Coordinates of C-alpha atoms in Angstrom, one line a residue:
X1 CA 94.6 143.3 61.4
X2 CA 93.6 141.2 58.4
X3 CA 90.1 142.3 57.5
X4 CA 89.5 140.1 54.5
X5 CA 87.1 138.1 56.6
X6 CA 85.7 141.2 58.4
X7 CA 85.6 142.2 62.0
X8 CA 82.6 141.8 64.3
X9 CA 81.3 144.6 66.5
X10 CA 82.0 144.1 70.2
X11 CA 79.0 142.6 72.1
X12 CA 78.2 145.8 74.0
X13 CA 78.2 147.8 70.8
X14 CA 76.1 145.2 69.1
X15 CA 73.5 145.4 71.9
X16 CA 73.4 149.2 71.5
X17 CA 73.1 149.0 67.8
X18 CA 70.1 146.6 68.0
X19 CA 68.4 148.9 70.5
X20 CA 68.3 151.8 67.9
X21 CA 66.3 149.8 65.3
X22 CA 62.7 148.6 65.2
X23 CA 61.8 144.9 65.1
X24 CA 65.3 143.4 64.8
X25 CA 64.5 140.4 66.9
X26 CA 60.7 140.4 67.0
X27 CA 57.9 141.3 64.6
X28 CA 55.1 143.9 65.4
X29 CA 53.1 141.2 67.2
X30 CA 55.9 140.3 69.5
X31 CA 56.8 137.0 67.8
X32 CA 60.5 136.1 67.6
X33 CA 61.7 136.6 64.1
X34 CA 64.8 136.8 61.9
X35 CA 64.2 139.4 59.2
X36 CA 66.7 138.5 56.4
X37 CA 65.1 140.5 53.6
X38 CA 66.9 143.8 54.1
X39 CA 67.7 144.1 50.4
X40 CA 64.0 144.6 49.9
X41 CA 63.7 147.3 52.6
X42 CA 65.9 147.5 55.6
X43 CA 65.3 147.7 59.4
X44 CA 64.1 151.2 60.4
X45 CA 66.0 153.4 62.7
X46 CA 63.7 154.4 65.6
X47 CA 65.0 158.0 65.4
X48 CA 64.2 158.2 61.6
X49 CA 60.6 157.0 62.1
X50 CA 60.1 159.4 65.0
X51 CA 61.5 162.3 63.1
X52 CA 59.4 161.5 60.1
X53 CA 56.3 161.7 62.2
X54 CA 57.4 164.8 64.1
X55 CA 58.3 166.9 61.0
X56 CA 55.4 165.7 58.8
X57 CA 52.9 166.6 61.5
X58 CA 53.7 170.2 61.0
X59 CA 51.2 172.0 58.6
X60 CA 53.6 174.7 57.9
X61 CA 54.9 175.3 54.3
X62 CA 58.7 175.8 54.2
X63 CA 58.2 178.4 51.4
X64 CA 57.0 181.0 54.0
X65 CA 58.8 183.5 56.2
X66 CA 57.4 182.7 59.7
X67 CA 59.4 180.9 62.4
X68 CA 58.4 177.3 61.8
X69 CA 58.7 177.7 58.0
X70 CA 62.3 178.9 58.6
X71 CA 62.8 175.9 60.8
X72 CA 61.7 173.6 58.0
X73 CA 64.0 175.3 55.6
X74 CA 66.9 174.5 58.0
X75 CA 65.7 170.9 58.2
X76 CA 65.8 170.7 54.4
X77 CA 69.1 172.4 54.1
X78 CA 70.7 170.0 56.6
X79 CA 69.3 167.0 54.9
X80 CA 70.6 168.3 51.5
X81 CA 74.0 168.7 53.1
X82 CA 73.8 165.2 54.5
X83 CA 73.0 163.6 51.1
X84 CA 76.4 165.2 50.1
X85 CA 77.9 163.7 53.3
X86 CA 76.8 160.2 52.3
X87 CA 78.2 160.6 48.8
X88 CA 81.2 162.9 49.5
X89 CA 79.8 165.2 46.8
X90 CA 80.6 168.8 46.1
X91 CA 78.4 171.1 44.1
X92 CA 75.7 169.7 41.8
X93 CA 72.0 169.4 42.8
X94 CA 70.3 167.2 45.3
X95 CA 66.6 166.4 44.8
X96 CA 64.0 164.4 46.4
X97 CA 61.4 162.2 44.7
X98 CA 58.7 159.8 45.7
X99 CA 61.0 156.8 44.9
X100 CA 64.6 156.3 43.8
X101 CA 63.2 154.7 40.7
X102 CA 61.5 157.9 39.7
X103 CA 64.8 159.8 40.2
X104 CA 66.6 157.3 38.0
X105 CA 64.1 157.8 35.1
X106 CA 64.4 161.6 35.5
X107 CA 68.2 161.5 35.3
X108 CA 68.3 159.0 32.4
X109 CA 65.8 161.1 30.4
X110 CA 67.7 164.4 30.9
X111 CA 71.0 162.9 29.6
X112 CA 69.5 160.7 26.8
X113 CA 67.4 163.5 25.4
X114 CA 70.1 166.2 25.4
X115 CA 73.5 164.7 25.0
X116 CA 74.5 163.7 21.5
X117 CA 75.5 160.1 20.7
X118 CA 74.3 157.1 18.8
X119 CA 74.5 154.5 21.6
X120 CA 73.9 154.1 25.3
X121 CA 75.5 151.5 27.6
X122 CA 74.2 149.6 30.6
X123 CA 74.5 146.2 32.2
X124 CA 72.3 143.1 32.4
X125 CA 72.3 143.3 36.2
X126 CA 70.6 146.7 36.4
X127 CA 67.4 147.2 38.5
X128 CA 64.4 147.6 36.1
X129 CA 64.2 151.3 37.0
X130 CA 67.6 152.0 35.3
X131 CA 67.5 149.2 32.6
X132 CA 63.9 150.1 31.5
X133 CA 64.7 153.8 31.5
X134 CA 67.7 153.2 29.3
X135 CA 65.6 150.9 27.0
X136 CA 62.8 153.3 26.8
X137 CA 64.9 156.3 25.8
X138 CA 67.2 154.4 23.5
X139 CA 64.2 153.2 21.6
X140 CA 62.4 156.5 21.6
X141 CA 65.5 158.4 20.4
X142 CA 66.7 155.8 17.9
X143 CA 69.9 155.0 19.8
X144 CA 71.5 151.6 20.2
X145 CA 71.4 150.1 23.7
X146 CA 74.5 148.1 24.4
X147 CA 74.2 145.7 27.4
X148 CA 77.3 144.4 29.3
X149 CA 76.9 140.8 30.3
X150 CA 77.4 139.3 33.8
X151 CA 80.2 137.1 35.0
X152 CA 78.6 134.0 36.6
X153 CA 81.8 133.3 38.5
X154 CA 82.1 136.6 40.4
X155 CA 78.3 137.4 40.3
X156 CA 79.1 140.8 38.9
X157 CA 80.1 142.5 35.6
X158 CA 83.7 142.7 34.6
X159 CA 85.2 146.2 34.0
X160 CA 86.5 145.0 30.6
X161 CA 83.0 143.9 29.6
X162 CA 81.7 147.4 30.2
X163 CA 84.6 149.3 28.8
X164 CA 84.5 147.3 25.6
X165 CA 81.1 148.7 24.8
X166 CA 81.9 152.4 25.2
X167 CA 83.1 154.5 22.3
X168 CA 83.2 158.1 21.2
X169 CA 79.5 157.9 20.2
X170 CA 78.3 156.7 23.6
X171 CA 76.0 159.4 25.2
X172 CA 75.3 157.7 28.5
X173 CA 76.6 154.9 30.7
X174 CA 74.3 153.6 33.4
X175 CA 75.7 151.1 35.9
X176 CA 74.6 149.5 39.2
X177 CA 77.0 149.7 42.2
X178 CA 76.3 146.2 43.5
X179 CA 74.0 143.3 42.4
X180 CA 70.9 142.9 44.4
X181 CA 71.0 139.1 43.8
X182 CA 74.6 138.1 44.2
X183 CA 75.9 141.1 46.3
X184 CA 78.8 141.5 43.9
X185 CA 80.3 145.0 43.9
X186 CA 81.2 146.5 40.6
X187 CA 84.5 148.4 40.4
X188 CA 83.0 151.8 39.8
X189 CA 86.3 153.6 40.2
X190 CA 87.9 151.7 37.4
X191 CA 84.8 151.8 35.3
X192 CA 84.7 155.6 35.5
X193 CA 88.5 156.0 34.9
X194 CA 88.7 153.7 31.9
X195 CA 85.5 154.7 30.2
X196 CA 86.4 158.4 30.5
X197 CA 89.8 157.6 29.0
X198 CA 87.8 156.6 25.9
X199 CA 85.4 159.5 26.0
X200 CA 86.4 162.2 28.5
X201 CA 83.0 163.9 28.6
X202 CA 81.0 160.7 28.9
X203 CA 78.0 161.1 31.1
X204 CA 77.7 158.3 33.8
X205 CA 74.8 157.5 36.1
X206 CA 75.0 155.1 39.0
X207 CA 72.3 153.2 40.8
X208 CA 73.6 153.0 44.4
X209 CA 70.3 152.0 46.1
X210 CA 71.5 148.5 47.0
X211 CA 75.1 149.3 47.9
X212 CA 74.8 152.5 49.9
X213 CA 73.9 150.9 53.3
X214 CA 76.8 148.5 53.0
X215 CA 79.9 150.4 51.7
X216 CA 81.4 153.8 51.3
X217 CA 80.6 155.9 48.3
X218 CA 83.1 158.6 47.4
X219 CA 82.3 160.8 44.5
X220 CA 85.7 162.5 44.8
X221 CA 87.1 159.2 43.6
X222 CA 84.3 158.3 41.2
X223 CA 82.9 161.6 39.9
X224 CA 79.8 160.6 38.1
X225 CA 76.9 162.7 36.7
X226 CA 74.0 161.2 38.6
X227 CA 73.5 158.8 41.5
X228 CA 70.5 157.7 43.6
X229 CA 69.9 156.2 47.0
X230 CA 66.7 155.0 48.7
X231 CA 66.3 155.8 52.4
X232 CA 64.0 152.9 53.0
X233 CA 66.9 150.5 52.1
X234 CA 69.2 152.6 54.3
X235 CA 67.6 152.4 57.7
X236 CA 65.1 155.1 56.8
X237 CA 61.4 155.3 55.6
X238 CA 59.5 154.4 52.5
X239 CA 58.1 157.1 50.2
X240 CA 61.3 158.8 49.4
X241 CA 64.2 158.7 46.9
X242 CA 67.2 160.9 47.0
X243 CA 69.4 161.7 43.9
X244 CA 72.4 163.9 43.2
X245 CA 73.3 165.3 39.8
X246 CA 76.6 166.9 38.8
X247 CA 76.9 170.6 37.9
X248 CA 76.8 169.9 34.2
X249 CA 74.0 167.3 34.4
X250 CA 71.9 169.5 36.7
X251 CA 71.5 172.2 34.0
X252 CA 70.4 169.8 31.2
X253 CA 66.8 170.4 30.2
X254 CA 64.5 168.5 32.6
X255 CA 61.0 168.8 34.1
X256 CA 60.8 171.9 36.3
X257 CA 58.8 175.0 36.9
X258 CA 59.9 177.7 34.5
X259 CA 60.6 180.2 37.2
X260 CA 63.1 178.0 39.1
X261 CA 66.8 178.1 38.6
X262 CA 68.2 176.0 35.8
X263 CA 69.8 173.4 38.2
X264 CA 66.6 173.0 40.3
X265 CA 65.1 169.5 40.1
X266 CA 62.3 169.3 42.7
X267 CA 58.7 169.5 41.5
X268 CA 56.0 170.8 43.8
X269 CA 56.1 171.5 47.5
X270 CA 59.0 170.0 49.4
X271 CA 58.3 167.3 52.0
X272 CA 60.8 168.3 54.7
X273 CA 60.5 164.9 56.5
X274 CA 62.4 163.3 53.6
X275 CA 65.4 165.4 54.4
X276 CA 65.0 165.0 58.2
X277 CA 65.1 161.2 57.7
X278 CA 68.4 161.5 55.8
X279 CA 69.9 163.5 58.6
X280 CA 68.9 160.8 61.1
X281 CA 70.5 158.2 59.0
X282 CA 73.7 160.2 58.9
X283 CA 73.5 161.0 62.6
X284 CA 73.3 157.3 63.3
X285 CA 76.2 156.3 61.1
X286 CA 78.3 159.1 62.5
X287 CA 77.5 157.9 66.0
X288 CA 78.7 154.5 65.0
X289 CA 81.8 156.0 63.4
X290 CA 82.5 157.7 66.7
X291 CA 83.1 154.3 68.2
X292 CA 86.2 154.0 66.0
X293 CA 87.3 157.5 65.3
X294 CA 88.0 160.6 67.3
X295 CA 87.4 162.9 64.4
X296 CA 84.9 165.8 64.7
X297 CA 84.4 166.0 60.9
X298 CA 81.0 164.7 59.8
X299 CA 82.1 163.0 56.6
X300 CA 85.1 161.4 58.4
X301 CA 82.8 160.1 61.1
X302 CA 80.3 158.8 58.5
X303 CA 83.1 157.1 56.6
X304 CA 84.3 155.4 59.8
X305 CA 80.8 154.2 60.6
X306 CA 80.3 152.8 57.1
X307 CA 83.7 151.1 57.4
X308 CA 82.7 149.5 60.7
X309 CA 79.4 148.3 59.1
X310 CA 81.3 146.9 56.1
X311 CA 83.7 144.9 58.3
X312 CA 80.9 143.6 60.6
X313 CA 78.8 142.5 57.6
X314 CA 81.8 140.8 56.0
X315 CA 82.3 138.8 59.1
X316 CA 78.6 137.9 59.1
X317 CA 78.9 136.8 55.5
X318 CA 82.0 134.7 56.3
X319 CA 80.0 133.1 59.1
X320 CA 77.1 132.3 56.8
X321 CA 79.3 130.7 54.3
X322 CA 81.7 128.8 56.6
X323 CA 80.1 128.6 60.0
X324 CA 82.3 127.1 62.7
X325 CA 83.2 123.6 64.1
X326 CA 79.8 123.3 65.8
X327 CA 77.6 124.9 63.2
X328 CA 78.6 124.3 59.6
X329 CA 78.1 127.1 57.1
X330 CA 76.1 127.0 53.9
X331 CA 79.1 125.9 51.9
X332 CA 79.4 122.7 54.0
X333 CA 75.7 122.0 54.3
X334 CA 74.3 118.9 52.5
X335 CA 71.5 119.6 50.1
X336 CA 72.2 123.3 50.0
X337 CA 73.7 125.2 47.1
X338 CA 75.4 128.6 47.4
X339 CA 75.0 130.3 44.0
X340 CA 77.5 132.8 42.6
X341 CA 79.8 131.9 45.5
X342 CA 82.9 134.1 44.9
X343 CA 85.7 133.6 47.4
X344 CA 86.9 137.2 47.7
X345 CA 84.5 138.6 50.3
X346 CA 86.0 142.1 50.0
X347 CA 84.2 142.3 46.6
X348 CA 80.8 141.5 48.0
X349 CA 78.0 143.1 50.0
X350 CA 76.0 141.1 52.5
X351 CA 73.6 139.3 50.1
X352 CA 73.5 135.6 49.3
X353 CA 71.7 133.6 46.7
X354 CA 71.1 129.9 47.7
X355 CA 69.0 126.9 46.8
X356 CA 67.8 123.9 48.7
X357 CA 67.5 120.5 47.0
X358 CA 64.0 119.2 46.3
X359 CA 62.5 122.5 47.3
X360 CA 61.0 125.2 45.0
X361 CA 62.3 128.6 46.0
X362 CA 58.9 130.1 46.9
X363 CA 58.1 127.0 48.9
X364 CA 61.4 127.4 50.7
X365 CA 60.5 130.9 51.6
X366 CA 57.3 129.6 53.2
X367 CA 59.2 127.0 55.1
X368 CA 61.5 129.6 56.5
X369 CA 58.6 131.7 57.6
X370 CA 57.1 128.8 59.5
X371 CA 60.3 128.8 61.5
X372 CA 60.4 132.5 62.1
X373 CA 62.7 133.6 59.3
X374 CA 61.9 136.0 56.5
X375 CA 63.8 135.6 53.2
X376 CA 62.8 136.3 49.6
X377 CA 62.5 134.2 46.5
X378 CA 64.1 135.6 43.3
X379 CA 62.4 133.7 40.4
X380 CA 62.5 134.1 36.7
X381 CA 58.8 134.9 36.5
X382 CA 59.4 138.2 38.3
X383 CA 60.1 141.3 36.3
X384 CA 62.6 142.3 39.1
X385 CA 64.6 139.1 38.7
X386 CA 64.2 137.5 35.3
X387 CA 66.9 139.3 33.3
X388 CA 69.5 139.0 36.0
X389 CA 68.8 135.3 36.8
X390 CA 68.9 134.3 33.2
X391 CA 72.3 136.0 32.8
X392 CA 73.6 133.8 35.5
X393 CA 71.9 130.6 34.1
X394 CA 69.6 130.4 37.1
X395 CA 65.9 129.7 37.2
X396 CA 65.7 131.1 40.7
X397 CA 67.2 131.5 44.1
X398 CA 66.5 132.2 47.8
X399 CA 67.9 135.6 48.6
X400 CA 69.3 136.0 52.1
X401 CA 70.1 139.6 53.2
X402 CA 70.8 140.3 56.8
X403 CA 72.0 143.7 58.0
X404 CA 74.8 145.0 60.3
X405 CA 72.4 145.1 63.2
X406 CA 72.3 141.3 63.1
X407 CA 74.6 139.3 65.4
X408 CA 76.5 136.1 65.1
X409 CA 73.7 134.5 67.1
X410 CA 71.3 135.5 64.4
X411 CA 73.5 134.0 61.7
X412 CA 73.8 130.8 63.7
X413 CA 70.1 130.6 64.1
X414 CA 69.6 131.0 60.4
X415 CA 72.1 128.2 59.7
X416 CA 70.3 125.9 62.1
X417 CA 66.9 126.6 60.4
X418 CA 68.5 126.1 57.0
X419 CA 70.0 122.7 58.0
X420 CA 66.6 121.6 59.4
X421 CA 64.7 122.5 56.2
X422 CA 67.4 120.9 54.0
X423 CA 67.1 117.7 56.0
X424 CA 63.4 117.6 56.0
X425 CA 63.3 117.8 52.2
X426 CA 66.4 115.8 51.6
X427 CA 64.5 112.7 50.3
X428 CA 61.4 114.5 49.1

């Protein structure tokens, strides 16, 4: 089967998937709604929300010896294992923080302050949590910050552009897995291979927050020194970030209580619900993987589930772009521009940046909301958007980010609304 254009879930499976999430088709007030802002915080699994409340309701401290404390220890241990399941990671340390951004600052600091080198390398497409952390510690430590520029054709950053900035004096490379504006995936495997060919002991940190819900991460193929995910963008709950650091990175000096082991990164009392939510995410993806695989291995089931998600989302992306004979896609729609429209959909996650003629981006977002559709404006006045947009030569865009629990009918409804808005403002 040619999967370059993806493969949709069967209708029965699509119905079951939707039933496992909150508010896919309606908002909390019962109003019909398309929520296409999942890059800002994804649909929540019902099981994850329920488990968060169940576990957090317990007053018990997991650092005790009684029955429920031991139960919470098991919850935390399973969640820790499941972070490794998501990443296919062996060894190293898993730690929970309030946000993935906080985890990123911690990892950057540990490497920047303790690994020799005169320069640090990152890309222009980084989230502020990684770019600003790199800028802060480069300036504080008197190191040069080298920034790889974007490719406005692909919407990503070329491997050669990054590799060309790395030398034997580079102490840290920080790189995003996929752009949260264009959806372009960076070739992390080649980036790791080629930069380590230049400097074998190079420390590499990856921001996987945007990519993790859409594609498989395999640290056995891309052995980096730090990587973070955000459960609230991965069908989970806000108020939590999860990070993994390699064996060598985990023992670099970092904030910790003096009595803890050298590779321990958590500060303060654990919140077991954070780990319980990760387990529910992995349970769900493994359930989905079981629709395509007979394996009993948790990582193999997880990989099969993510692969199914990737193919379904690629088919949704193709539908958004090209539509069908009765419902033209965005590429064929008058007065609509698809920015950073790269043809090879295998190199993209399910995120689109578009513009509508005669309509300012924030105003377009309001017009969509009037019609029951939630999207997001990425504009150059935003600290979360300015640097990336300018690298592409854009002043702004409407970001469209559905999720795998959306159906073809949802995509077609979005296309109909977009066509209506574009026609209303065609002669404005």
